[in-house]
PDB file of C-alpha atoms and ligand atoms in Angstrom:
ATOM      1  CA  MET A   1       9.291 -20.431   1.621  1.00 85.00           C
ATOM      2  CA  ARG A   2      10.346 -16.855   1.800  1.00 94.00           C
ATOM      3  CA  SER A   3       8.005 -14.305   3.045  1.00 95.00           C
ATOM      4  CA  VAL A   4       7.978 -10.554   3.936  1.00 97.00           C
ATOM      5  CA  LYS A   5       5.936  -8.951   6.740  1.00 98.00           C
ATOM      6  CA  VAL A   6       4.767  -5.331   6.120  1.00 98.00           C
ATOM      7  CA  ARG A   7       2.980  -3.017   8.670  1.00 98.00           C
ATOM      8  CA  ALA A   8       0.866  -0.417   7.021  1.00 98.00           C
ATOM      9  CA  PRO A   9      -0.990   2.382   8.646  1.00 98.00           C
ATOM     10  CA  ALA A  10      -4.642   3.618   8.560  1.00 98.00           C
ATOM     11  CA  THR A  11      -4.932   6.784   6.532  1.00 98.00           C
ATOM     12  CA  SER A  12      -7.345   9.704   6.286  1.00 98.00           C
ATOM     13  CA  ALA A  13      -7.951  11.214   2.845  1.00 97.00           C
ATOM     14  CA  ASN A  14      -9.370  14.592   1.719  1.00 97.00           C
ATOM     15  CA  LEU A  15      -8.962  16.486   5.014  1.00 98.00           C
ATOM     16  CA  GLY A  16     -11.762  18.737   3.840  1.00 94.00           C
ATOM     17  CA  ALA A  17     -10.890  20.655   0.764  1.00 95.00           C
ATOM     18  CA  GLY A  18      -8.210  18.226  -0.614  1.00 97.00           C
ATOM     19  CA  PHE A  19     -10.737  15.843  -2.135  1.00 95.00           C
ATOM     20  CA  ASP A  20      -8.720  13.034  -3.764  1.00 94.00           C
ATOM     21  CA  ILE A  21      -5.541  15.054  -3.268  1.00 97.00           C
ATOM     22  CA  PHE A  22      -4.616  15.039   0.478  1.00 98.00           C
ATOM     23  CA  GLY A  23      -3.957  12.025   2.611  1.00 98.00           C
ATOM     24  CA  ILE A  24      -2.408  11.576   6.085  1.00 98.00           C
ATOM     25  CA  ALA A  25      -1.061   8.351   7.719  1.00 98.00           C
ATOM     26  CA  LEU A  26      -2.204   7.656  11.226  1.00 98.00           C
ATOM     27  CA  ASP A  27       0.090   6.334  13.827  1.00 98.00           C
ATOM     28  CA  LYS A  28      -2.585   3.823  14.758  1.00 96.00           C
ATOM     29  CA  PRO A  29      -4.470   1.673  13.925  1.00 97.00           C
ATOM     30  CA  ARG A  30      -2.199  -0.268  11.654  1.00 97.00           C
ATOM     31  CA  LEU A  31      -2.503  -3.696  10.048  1.00 97.00           C
ATOM     32  CA  ILE A  32      -0.010  -6.376   8.965  1.00 98.00           C
ATOM     33  CA  VAL A  33       0.221  -8.174   5.750  1.00 98.00           C
ATOM     34  CA  GLU A  34       2.471 -11.080   5.205  1.00 98.00           C
ATOM     35  CA  VAL A  35       3.329 -11.760   1.612  1.00 97.00           C
ATOM     36  CA  SER A  36       4.919 -15.131   0.733  1.00 97.00           C
ATOM     37  CA  GLU A  37       6.158 -16.805  -2.380  1.00 94.00           C
ATOM     38  CA  SER A  38       3.420 -18.884  -3.940  1.00 91.00           C
ATOM     39  CA  SER A  39       3.964 -22.545  -4.969  1.00 86.00           C
ATOM     40  CA  SER A  40       1.181 -22.178  -7.666  1.00 89.00           C
ATOM     41  CA  ASP A  41       0.754 -19.580 -10.286  1.00 90.00           C
ATOM     42  CA  GLU A  42      -2.336 -18.052  -8.595  1.00 93.00           C
ATOM     43  CA  THR A  43      -2.516 -15.586  -5.693  1.00 95.00           C
ATOM     44  CA  SER A  44      -4.415 -16.650  -2.616  1.00 96.00           C
ATOM     45  CA  ILE A  45      -5.641 -14.543   0.234  1.00 97.00           C
ATOM     46  CA  ASP A  46      -6.229 -15.380   3.872  1.00 97.00           C
ATOM     47  CA  VAL A  47      -7.687 -12.881   6.318  1.00 97.00           C
ATOM     48  CA  THR A  48      -7.455 -12.832  10.108  1.00 97.00           C
ATOM     49  CA  GLY A  49      -7.878 -10.130  12.826  1.00 96.00           C
ATOM     50  CA  THR A  50     -10.561  -8.123  14.438  1.00 95.00           C
ATOM     51  CA  TYR A  51     -12.264  -7.006  11.155  1.00 94.00           C
ATOM     52  CA  GLY A  52     -11.096 -10.223   9.215  1.00 93.00           C
ATOM     53  CA  GLU A  53     -14.680 -11.627   8.647  1.00 91.00           C
ATOM     54  CA  LYS A  54     -15.702  -8.812   6.442  1.00 88.00           C
ATOM     55  CA  VAL A  55     -12.713  -8.785   4.098  1.00 92.00           C
ATOM     56  CA  PRO A  56     -13.217 -10.522   0.678  1.00 93.00           C
ATOM     57  CA  THR A  57     -10.660 -13.331   0.118  1.00 95.00           C
ATOM     58  CA  SER A  58     -11.131 -13.608  -3.494  1.00 95.00           C
ATOM     59  CA  PRO A  59      -8.202 -11.902  -5.263  1.00 94.00           C
ATOM     60  CA  GLU A  60     -10.380 -10.087  -7.786  1.00 93.00           C
ATOM     61  CA  GLU A  61     -12.353  -8.448  -4.976  1.00 93.00           C
ATOM     62  CA  ASN A  62      -9.534  -7.488  -2.556  1.00 95.00           C
ATOM     63  CA  THR A  63      -7.182  -4.634  -3.294  1.00 95.00           C
ATOM     64  CA  ALA A  64      -4.165  -6.735  -2.215  1.00 96.00           C
ATOM     65  CA  GLY A  65      -5.046  -9.433  -4.896  1.00 96.00           C
ATOM     66  CA  ILE A  66      -5.491  -6.740  -7.566  1.00 95.00           C
ATOM     67  CA  VAL A  67      -1.958  -5.376  -6.718  1.00 96.00           C
ATOM     68  CA  ALA A  68      -0.382  -8.848  -6.817  1.00 96.00           C
ATOM     69  CA  GLU A  69      -2.012  -9.400 -10.311  1.00 94.00           C
ATOM     70  CA  ALA A  70      -0.900  -5.927 -11.549  1.00 94.00           C
ATOM     71  CA  MET A  71       2.714  -6.666 -10.384  1.00 95.00           C
ATOM     72  CA  GLY A  72       2.733 -10.000 -12.201  1.00 93.00           C
ATOM     73  CA  HIS A  73       3.825 -12.015  -9.123  1.00 93.00           C
ATOM     74  CA  PRO A  74       1.387 -14.573  -7.772  1.00 93.00           C
ATOM     75  CA  VAL A  75       1.847 -14.607  -4.006  1.00 96.00           C
ATOM     76  CA  GLN A  76       0.223 -15.886  -0.777  1.00 97.00           C
ATOM     77  CA  ILE A  77      -1.144 -13.068   1.129  1.00 97.00           C
ATOM     78  CA  THR A  78      -2.276 -12.958   4.812  1.00 98.00           C
ATOM     79  CA  ILE A  79      -3.955  -9.875   5.938  1.00 98.00           C
ATOM     80  CA  HIS A  80      -4.319  -9.245   9.722  1.00 97.00           C
ATOM     81  CA  ALA A  81      -7.243  -6.744   9.411  1.00 96.00           C
ATOM     82  CA  GLU A  82      -7.032  -4.318  12.257  1.00 96.00           C
ATOM     83  CA  ILE A  83      -8.457  -1.297  10.542  1.00 97.00           C
ATOM     84  CA  PRO A  84     -12.340  -1.010  10.558  1.00 95.00           C
ATOM     85  CA  ILE A  85     -13.782  -1.829   7.169  1.00 93.00           C
ATOM     86  CA  SER A  86     -15.748   0.771   5.110  1.00 91.00           C
ATOM     87  CA  SER A  87     -15.056   3.291   7.781  1.00 94.00           C
ATOM     88  CA  GLY A  88     -13.171   6.041   5.898  1.00 95.00           C
ATOM     89  CA  LEU A  89      -9.675   4.987   7.341  1.00 97.00           C
ATOM     90  CA  GLY A  90      -8.178   3.394   4.347  1.00 95.00           C
ATOM     91  CA  SER A  91      -8.835  -0.222   5.190  1.00 95.00           C
ATOM     92  CA  SER A  92      -8.601  -1.097   1.567  1.00 94.00           C
ATOM     93  CA  ALA A  93      -5.526   1.089   0.887  1.00 96.00           C
ATOM     94  CA  ALA A  94      -3.325  -0.252   3.574  1.00 97.00           C
ATOM     95  CA  PRO A  95      -3.379  -3.887   2.321  1.00 97.00           C
ATOM     96  CA  ALA A  96      -2.800  -2.603  -1.214  1.00 97.00           C
ATOM     97  CA  ALA A  97       0.110  -0.540  -0.183  1.00 98.00           C
ATOM     98  CA  ALA A  98       1.565  -3.233   2.061  1.00 98.00           C
ATOM     99  CA  THR A  99       1.322  -5.931  -0.687  1.00 97.00           C
ATOM    100  CA  ALA A 100       2.898  -3.623  -3.274  1.00 97.00           C
ATOM    101  CA  LEU A 101       5.860  -3.018  -0.852  1.00 98.00           C
ATOM    102  CA  GLY A 102       6.023  -6.695   0.150  1.00 98.00           C
ATOM    103  CA  ILE A 103       6.138  -7.860  -3.382  1.00 97.00           C
ATOM    104  CA  ASN A 104       8.827  -5.274  -4.310  1.00 97.00           C
ATOM    105  CA  VAL A 105      11.039  -6.696  -1.491  1.00 97.00           C
ATOM    106  CA  LEU A 106      10.311 -10.305  -2.019  1.00 95.00           C
ATOM    107  CA  HIS A 107      10.862 -10.329  -5.718  1.00 94.00           C
ATOM    108  CA  ASN A 108      13.378  -7.475  -5.704  1.00 92.00           C
ATOM    109  CA  THR A 109      11.262  -5.708  -8.448  1.00 93.00           C
ATOM    110  CA  GLY A 110      13.124  -2.368  -7.877  1.00 94.00           C
ATOM    111  CA  HIS A 111      10.191  -0.046  -7.855  1.00 96.00           C
ATOM    112  CA  SER A 112      10.390   3.290  -6.105  1.00 97.00           C
ATOM    113  CA  ARG A 113       7.896   4.118  -3.374  1.00 96.00           C
ATOM    114  CA  GLU A 114       6.286   6.554  -5.964  1.00 96.00           C
ATOM    115  CA  ASP A 115       5.875   3.722  -8.429  1.00 96.00           C
ATOM    116  CA  LEU A 116       4.263   1.526  -5.783  1.00 97.00           C
ATOM    117  CA  VAL A 117       1.684   4.324  -5.132  1.00 97.00           C
ATOM    118  CA  TRP A 118       0.389   4.144  -8.678  1.00 95.00           C
ATOM    119  CA  ILE A 119       0.335   0.303  -8.581  1.00 95.00           C
ATOM    120  CA  ALA A 120      -1.480   0.324  -5.247  1.00 96.00           C
ATOM    121  CA  ALA A 121      -3.962   2.824  -6.429  1.00 95.00           C
ATOM    122  CA  GLU A 122      -5.223   0.396  -9.146  1.00 91.00           C
ATOM    123  CA  GLY A 123      -6.327  -1.774  -6.125  1.00 88.00           C
ATOM    124  CA  GLU A 124      -8.639   1.090  -5.021  1.00 86.00           C
ATOM    125  CA  ARG A 125     -10.793   0.618  -8.124  1.00 84.00           C
ATOM    126  CA  VAL A 126     -12.678  -2.160  -6.465  1.00 82.00           C
ATOM    127  CA  SER A 127     -13.745  -0.077  -3.543  1.00 76.00           C
ATOM    128  CA  ALA A 128     -14.167   3.340  -5.062  1.00 75.00           C
ATOM    129  CA  GLY A 129     -14.638   2.766  -8.711  1.00 78.00           C
ATOM    130  CA  ILE A 130     -11.559   4.845  -9.755  1.00 81.00           C
ATOM    131  CA  PRO A 131      -7.844   4.514  -8.719  1.00 83.00           C
ATOM    132  CA  HIS A 132      -7.667   7.427  -6.362  1.00 87.00           C
ATOM    133  CA  ALA A 133      -4.242   7.645  -4.784  1.00 95.00           C
ATOM    134  CA  ASP A 134      -4.752   9.783  -1.719  1.00 96.00           C
ATOM    135  CA  ASN A 135      -4.857   6.928   0.777  1.00 97.00           C
ATOM    136  CA  VAL A 136      -2.254   4.754  -0.769  1.00 97.00           C
ATOM    137  CA  ALA A 137       0.222   7.589  -1.094  1.00 98.00           C
ATOM    138  CA  ALA A 138      -0.235   8.255   2.650  1.00 98.00           C
ATOM    139  CA  ALA A 139       0.071   4.517   3.472  1.00 98.00           C
ATOM    140  CA  LEU A 140       3.370   4.300   1.602  1.00 98.00           C
ATOM    141  CA  PHE A 141       5.058   7.532   2.410  1.00 98.00           C
ATOM    142  CA  GLY A 142       3.605   8.436   5.851  1.00 98.00           C
ATOM    143  CA  GLY A 143       2.992  12.019   6.936  1.00 98.00           C
ATOM    144  CA  PHE A 144       0.910  14.402   4.935  1.00 98.00           C
ATOM    145  CA  ASN A 145       0.739  13.894   1.071  1.00 98.00           C
ATOM    146  CA  ILE A 146      -0.337  15.925  -1.818  1.00 98.00           C
ATOM    147  CA  VAL A 147      -1.193  13.881  -4.867  1.00 97.00           C
ATOM    148  CA  HIS A 148      -1.756  15.876  -7.967  1.00 96.00           C
ATOM    149  CA  GLU A 149      -1.195  15.384 -11.652  1.00 94.00           C
ATOM    150  CA  ARG A 150       0.857  12.132 -11.198  1.00 92.00           C
ATOM    151  CA  ARG A 151       3.187  13.891  -8.596  1.00 95.00           C
ATOM    152  CA  ILE A 152       3.411  13.351  -4.863  1.00 97.00           C
ATOM    153  CA  VAL A 153       4.697  15.872  -2.486  1.00 98.00           C
ATOM    154  CA  SER A 154       5.144  14.317   1.074  1.00 98.00           C
ATOM    155  CA  ILE A 155       5.552  16.416   4.178  1.00 97.00           C
ATOM    156  CA  LYS A 156       6.316  15.106   7.664  1.00 98.00           C
ATOM    157  CA  PRO A 157       4.660  17.486  10.300  1.00 98.00           C
ATOM    158  CA  LYS A 158       5.467  16.732  13.927  1.00 97.00           C
ATOM    159  CA  ASN A 159       3.264  16.288  17.039  1.00 97.00           C
ATOM    160  CA  ILE A 160      -0.142  16.771  15.337  1.00 98.00           C
ATOM    161  CA  GLY A 161      -2.696  15.203  17.394  1.00 98.00           C
ATOM    162  CA  ILE A 162      -5.555  13.353  15.508  1.00 98.00           C
ATOM    163  CA  THR A 163      -8.686  11.978  17.184  1.00 98.00           C
ATOM    164  CA  ALA A 164     -10.532   9.549  14.840  1.00 98.00           C
ATOM    165  CA  VAL A 165     -13.872   8.395  15.971  1.00 98.00           C
ATOM    166  CA  SER A 166     -15.677   5.687  13.828  1.00 98.00           C
ATOM    167  CA  PRO A 167     -19.364   5.319  14.351  1.00 98.00           C
ATOM    168  CA  PHE A 168     -20.785   1.951  13.814  1.00 96.00           C
ATOM    169  CA  VAL A 169     -22.578   2.844  10.513  1.00 94.00           C
ATOM    170  CA  LYS A 170     -21.566   1.914   7.008  1.00 88.00           C
ATOM    171  CA  VAL A 171     -20.878   4.247   4.161  1.00 89.00           C
ATOM    172  CA  ASN A 172     -20.316   2.944   0.714  1.00 88.00           C
ATOM    173  CA  THR A 173     -17.525   5.064  -1.005  1.00 86.00           C
ATOM    174  CA  LYS A 174     -19.070   4.544  -4.512  1.00 87.00           C
ATOM    175  CA  LYS A 175     -22.309   5.818  -3.194  1.00 90.00           C
ATOM    176  CA  ALA A 176     -20.510   8.727  -1.381  1.00 92.00           C
ATOM    177  CA  ARG A 177     -18.897   9.728  -4.621  1.00 92.00           C
ATOM    178  CA  LYS A 178     -22.075   9.537  -6.675  1.00 93.00           C
ATOM    179  CA  ILE A 179     -23.850  12.295  -4.690  1.00 95.00           C
ATOM    180  CA  LEU A 180     -21.114  14.912  -5.347  1.00 95.00           C
ATOM    181  CA  PRO A 181     -21.857  17.726  -7.770  1.00 94.00           C
ATOM    182  CA  LEU A 182     -20.330  17.880 -11.279  1.00 94.00           C
ATOM    183  CA  LYS A 183     -19.981  21.641 -10.972  1.00 96.00           C
ATOM    184  CA  ILE A 184     -19.505  24.036  -8.026  1.00 96.00           C
ATOM    185  CA  LYS A 185     -19.945  27.763  -7.336  1.00 97.00           C
ATOM    186  CA  MET A 186     -17.047  30.031  -7.827  1.00 98.00           C
ATOM    187  CA  SER A 187     -17.352  31.254  -4.266  1.00 98.00           C
ATOM    188  CA  ASP A 188     -17.130  27.643  -2.956  1.00 97.00           C
ATOM    189  CA  PHE A 189     -14.068  27.117  -5.222  1.00 97.00           C
ATOM    190  CA  VAL A 190     -12.359  30.177  -3.763  1.00 98.00           C
ATOM    191  CA  PHE A 191     -13.104  29.172  -0.159  1.00 98.00           C
ATOM    192  CA  ASN A 192     -11.795  25.638  -0.703  1.00 97.00           C
ATOM    193  CA  ALA A 193      -8.643  26.842  -2.377  1.00 98.00           C
ATOM    194  CA  GLY A 194      -7.981  28.952   0.604  1.00 98.00           C
ATOM    195  CA  SER A 195      -8.579  26.017   2.876  1.00 98.00           C
ATOM    196  CA  ALA A 196      -6.202  23.816   1.035  1.00 98.00           C
ATOM    197  CA  ALA A 197      -3.541  26.548   1.144  1.00 98.00           C
ATOM    198  CA  PHE A 198      -4.003  26.813   4.913  1.00 98.00           C
ATOM    199  CA  MET A 199      -3.779  23.051   5.283  1.00 98.00           C
ATOM    200  CA  THR A 200      -0.505  22.828   3.237  1.00 98.00           C
ATOM    201  CA  ALA A 201       0.991  25.729   5.171  1.00 98.00           C
ATOM    202  CA  GLY A 202      -0.127  24.287   8.437  1.00 98.00           C
ATOM    203  CA  MET A 203       1.514  20.936   7.685  1.00 98.00           C
ATOM    204  CA  LEU A 204       4.778  22.609   6.656  1.00 98.00           C
ATOM    205  CA  ARG A 205       4.759  24.518   9.911  1.00 98.00           C
ATOM    206  CA  SER A 206       3.493  21.710  12.018  1.00 98.00           C
ATOM    207  CA  ASP A 207       0.891  24.160  13.149  1.00 98.00           C
ATOM    208  CA  PRO A 208      -2.416  22.413  14.366  1.00 98.00           C
ATOM    209  CA  GLU A 209      -4.406  25.744  14.375  1.00 98.00           C
ATOM    210  CA  LEU A 210      -3.632  26.349  10.850  1.00 98.00           C
ATOM    211  CA  ILE A 211      -4.428  22.769   9.796  1.00 98.00           C
ATOM    212  CA  GLY A 212      -7.698  22.970  11.733  1.00 98.00           C
ATOM    213  CA  LEU A 213      -8.728  26.050   9.780  1.00 98.00           C
ATOM    214  CA  GLY A 214      -7.764  24.248   6.550  1.00 98.00           C
ATOM    215  CA  MET A 215     -10.263  21.499   7.332  1.00 97.00           C
ATOM    216  CA  GLU A 216     -13.229  23.757   6.715  1.00 96.00           C
ATOM    217  CA  ASN A 217     -14.661  23.166   3.329  1.00 93.00           C
ATOM    218  CA  HIS A 218     -17.850  24.248   1.334  1.00 95.00           C
ATOM    219  CA  VAL A 219     -18.466  21.326  -1.077  1.00 93.00           C
ATOM    220  CA  ILE A 220     -18.061  17.872   0.321  1.00 93.00           C
ATOM    221  CA  GLU A 221     -18.859  18.150   4.064  1.00 95.00           C
ATOM    222  CA  GLU A 222     -22.448  19.128   3.832  1.00 93.00           C
ATOM    223  CA  LEU A 223     -23.375  16.587   1.263  1.00 95.00           C
ATOM    224  CA  ARG A 224     -21.579  13.652   2.837  1.00 96.00           C
ATOM    225  CA  SER A 225     -22.536  14.402   6.480  1.00 96.00           C
ATOM    226  CA  GLN A 226     -25.986  13.192   5.666  1.00 94.00           C
ATOM    227  CA  PHE A 227     -24.560   9.603   6.001  1.00 95.00           C
ATOM    228  CA  ILE A 228     -23.273  10.278   9.513  1.00 97.00           C
ATOM    229  CA  PRO A 229     -25.995  10.516  12.110  1.00 96.00           C
ATOM    230  CA  GLY A 230     -25.460  13.479  14.369  1.00 97.00           C
ATOM    231  CA  TYR A 231     -22.510  14.904  12.408  1.00 98.00           C
ATOM    232  CA  MET A 232     -23.002  18.538  13.429  1.00 98.00           C
ATOM    233  CA  ASP A 233     -23.535  17.754  17.058  1.00 98.00           C
ATOM    234  CA  VAL A 234     -20.323  15.642  17.159  1.00 98.00           C
ATOM    235  CA  LYS A 235     -18.408  18.365  15.440  1.00 98.00           C
ATOM    236  CA  LYS A 236     -19.610  20.917  18.010  1.00 98.00           C
ATOM    237  CA  ALA A 237     -18.796  18.665  20.882  1.00 98.00           C
ATOM    238  CA  ALA A 238     -15.258  18.013  19.520  1.00 98.00           C
ATOM    239  CA  THR A 239     -14.677  21.822  18.972  1.00 98.00           C
ATOM    240  CA  ALA A 240     -15.980  22.559  22.510  1.00 98.00           C
ATOM    241  CA  ALA A 241     -13.546  19.847  23.856  1.00 98.00           C
ATOM    242  CA  GLY A 242     -10.435  21.544  22.137  1.00 98.00           C
ATOM    243  CA  ALA A 243     -10.534  20.367  18.582  1.00 98.00           C
ATOM    244  CA  LEU A 244      -8.996  23.022  16.213  1.00 98.00           C
ATOM    245  CA  GLY A 245     -10.758  21.426  13.147  1.00 98.00           C
ATOM    246  CA  VAL A 246     -13.071  18.564  12.476  1.00 98.00           C
ATOM    247  CA  THR A 247     -13.968  16.827   9.223  1.00 98.00           C
ATOM    248  CA  ILE A 248     -15.104  13.578   7.652  1.00 98.00           C
ATOM    249  CA  SER A 249     -12.269  11.059   7.138  1.00 98.00           C
ATOM    250  CA  GLY A 250     -12.220   9.977   3.463  1.00 96.00           C
ATOM    251  CA  SER A 251     -15.758   9.154   2.340  1.00 95.00           C
ATOM    252  CA  GLY A 252     -16.709   8.533   6.152  1.00 95.00           C
ATOM    253  CA  PRO A 253     -18.331   7.681   8.494  1.00 97.00           C
ATOM    254  CA  THR A 254     -15.162   8.230  10.570  1.00 98.00           C
ATOM    255  CA  MET A 255     -14.840  11.840  11.774  1.00 98.00           C
ATOM    256  CA  ILE A 256     -11.359  13.259  12.459  1.00 98.00           C
ATOM    257  CA  ALA A 257     -10.413  16.106  14.765  1.00 98.00           C
ATOM    258  CA  VAL A 258      -7.088  17.937  14.739  1.00 98.00           C
ATOM    259  CA  SER A 259      -5.664  19.243  18.015  1.00 98.00           C
ATOM    260  CA  ARG A 260      -2.679  19.598  20.328  1.00 98.00           C
ATOM    261  CA  LEU A 261      -1.546  16.096  21.591  1.00 98.00           C
ATOM    262  CA  ASN A 262      -2.810  16.716  25.183  1.00 97.00           C
ATOM    263  CA  GLN A 263      -6.369  17.445  24.096  1.00 98.00           C
ATOM    264  CA  ARG A 264      -7.066  14.012  22.523  1.00 98.00           C
ATOM    265  CA  ASP A 265      -8.671  12.267  25.561  1.00 98.00           C
ATOM    266  CA  ARG A 266     -11.214  14.969  26.063  1.00 98.00           C
ATOM    267  CA  ILE A 267     -12.010  15.298  22.382  1.00 98.00           C
ATOM    268  CA  ALA A 268     -12.461  11.459  22.027  1.00 98.00           C
ATOM    269  CA  ASN A 269     -14.789  11.429  25.070  1.00 98.00           C
ATOM    270  CA  ALA A 270     -16.777  14.282  23.828  1.00 98.00           C
ATOM    271  CA  MET A 271     -17.221  12.890  20.247  1.00 98.00           C
ATOM    272  CA  LYS A 272     -18.182   9.395  21.451  1.00 98.00           C
ATOM    273  CA  GLN A 273     -20.674  10.983  23.946  1.00 98.00           C
ATOM    274  CA  ALA A 274     -22.300  13.106  21.153  1.00 98.00           C
ATOM    275  CA  PHE A 275     -22.663   9.970  18.935  1.00 98.00           C
ATOM    276  CA  ARG A 276     -24.119   8.047  21.889  1.00 98.00           C
ATOM    277  CA  GLU A 277     -26.782  10.661  22.243  1.00 98.00           C
ATOM    278  CA  HIS A 278     -27.853   9.770  18.703  1.00 98.00           C
ATOM    279  CA  ASP A 279     -27.855   6.118  19.712  1.00 97.00           C
ATOM    280  CA  ILE A 280     -24.695   5.405  17.808  1.00 98.00           C
ATOM    281  CA  ASP A 281     -21.799   3.390  19.260  1.00 98.00           C
ATOM    282  CA  SER A 282     -18.366   4.102  18.051  1.00 98.00           C
ATOM    283  CA  ILE A 283     -14.587   3.191  18.379  1.00 97.00           C
ATOM    284  CA  GLU A 284     -12.017   5.966  18.907  1.00 98.00           C
ATOM    285  CA  TYR A 285      -8.373   6.250  18.070  1.00 98.00           C
ATOM    286  CA  LYS A 286      -6.256   8.797  19.898  1.00 98.00           C
ATOM    287  CA  THR A 287      -3.475   9.046  17.467  1.00 98.00           C
ATOM    288  CA  MET A 288      -1.263  11.327  15.531  1.00 98.00           C
ATOM    289  CA  ILE A 289       0.170  11.903  12.016  1.00 98.00           C
ATOM    290  CA  GLY A 290       2.578   8.970  11.698  1.00 98.00           C
ATOM    291  CA  ALA A 291       4.915   6.895   9.518  1.00 98.00           C
ATOM    292  CA  GLY A 292       4.249   5.004   6.301  1.00 98.00           C
ATOM    293  CA  ALA A 293       4.419   1.287   5.651  1.00 98.00           C
ATOM    294  CA  GLN A 294       7.453  -0.536   6.900  1.00 97.00           C
ATOM    295  CA  VAL A 295       8.870  -4.007   6.331  1.00 97.00           C
ATOM    296  CA  SER A 296       9.429  -5.993   9.440  1.00 86.00           C
ATOM    297  CA  ARG A 297      11.215  -9.361   8.622  1.00 62.00           C
TER     298      ARG A 297
HETATM  299  N1  HSE B 301     -10.767  10.606  -1.665  1.00 72.80           N
HETATM  300  C1  HSE B 301     -11.714   9.382  -1.555  1.00 72.80           C
HETATM  301  C2  HSE B 301     -13.130   9.875  -1.492  1.00 72.80           C
HETATM  302  C3  HSE B 301     -11.336   8.699  -0.341  1.00 72.80           C
HETATM  303  O1  HSE B 301     -13.354  10.826  -0.750  1.00 72.80           O
HETATM  304  O2  HSE B 301     -13.998   9.323  -2.143  1.00 72.80           O
HETATM  305  C4  HSE B 301     -12.102   7.455  -0.110  1.00 72.80           C
HETATM  306  O3  HSE B 301     -11.861   6.947   1.190  1.00 72.80           O
END
């Protein structure tokens, strides 16, 4: 039976002001999805790996199963789940992106990566309630991505240090979306537009200082940080240790800090320690902006 193995990265969406628009791929953690031809006309899903127990295997509840259904190719899917679940690191986007790419190769469906983004985004409905494409675009293209009005602009900045620290608390994406306001103040809009502009310029220049400034935002952070115990203390600790910007990864609870590559150890230690002071354990990834999903035969 023919099969294709795809490695797909964890991703971090929003980056502050780019809510549902910006996404980056992380060099690690990554997960592997094996997509095999199916002998039946139904998709089946197996899950293994560190976080495997928490991933649903029913195709209707799993982003990968929804993608297989949308592409019209029943397949056998094995997900090696190495991205923490419900952590804000795109654990549902990576299998969706990997499955879309895997089926494209296995069945020679001829879709472009951009087509695959819109297909994989459909999978996100089960976790977020809407097909937001920020994580899946980053998982498929790698680098920094702007998703807006059915267009994707992908930029590949170099040597941008990212420290992602995931506290062991759960945040439900649907709930974290419900608390957001329907209207915002003009002054907040102006501030966030400035931040998004800094972020984009910083990525084009591979400039971690400008990227760090671009992480500041006036709408989302304050509201969503209520779900992350010790948020402001962790942010302060990261900044004191050399972070150039700190924000919530996706809908959280992971916090990401941008920095020069050589500051990541100090920042990770400082963030973990600050969480510990709030009696929260965490797992850290000292990583960088990295590549998108890749087929490995
Ligand atoms: N843009 C999405 C949100 C990402 O913030 O709700 C979810 O991980």
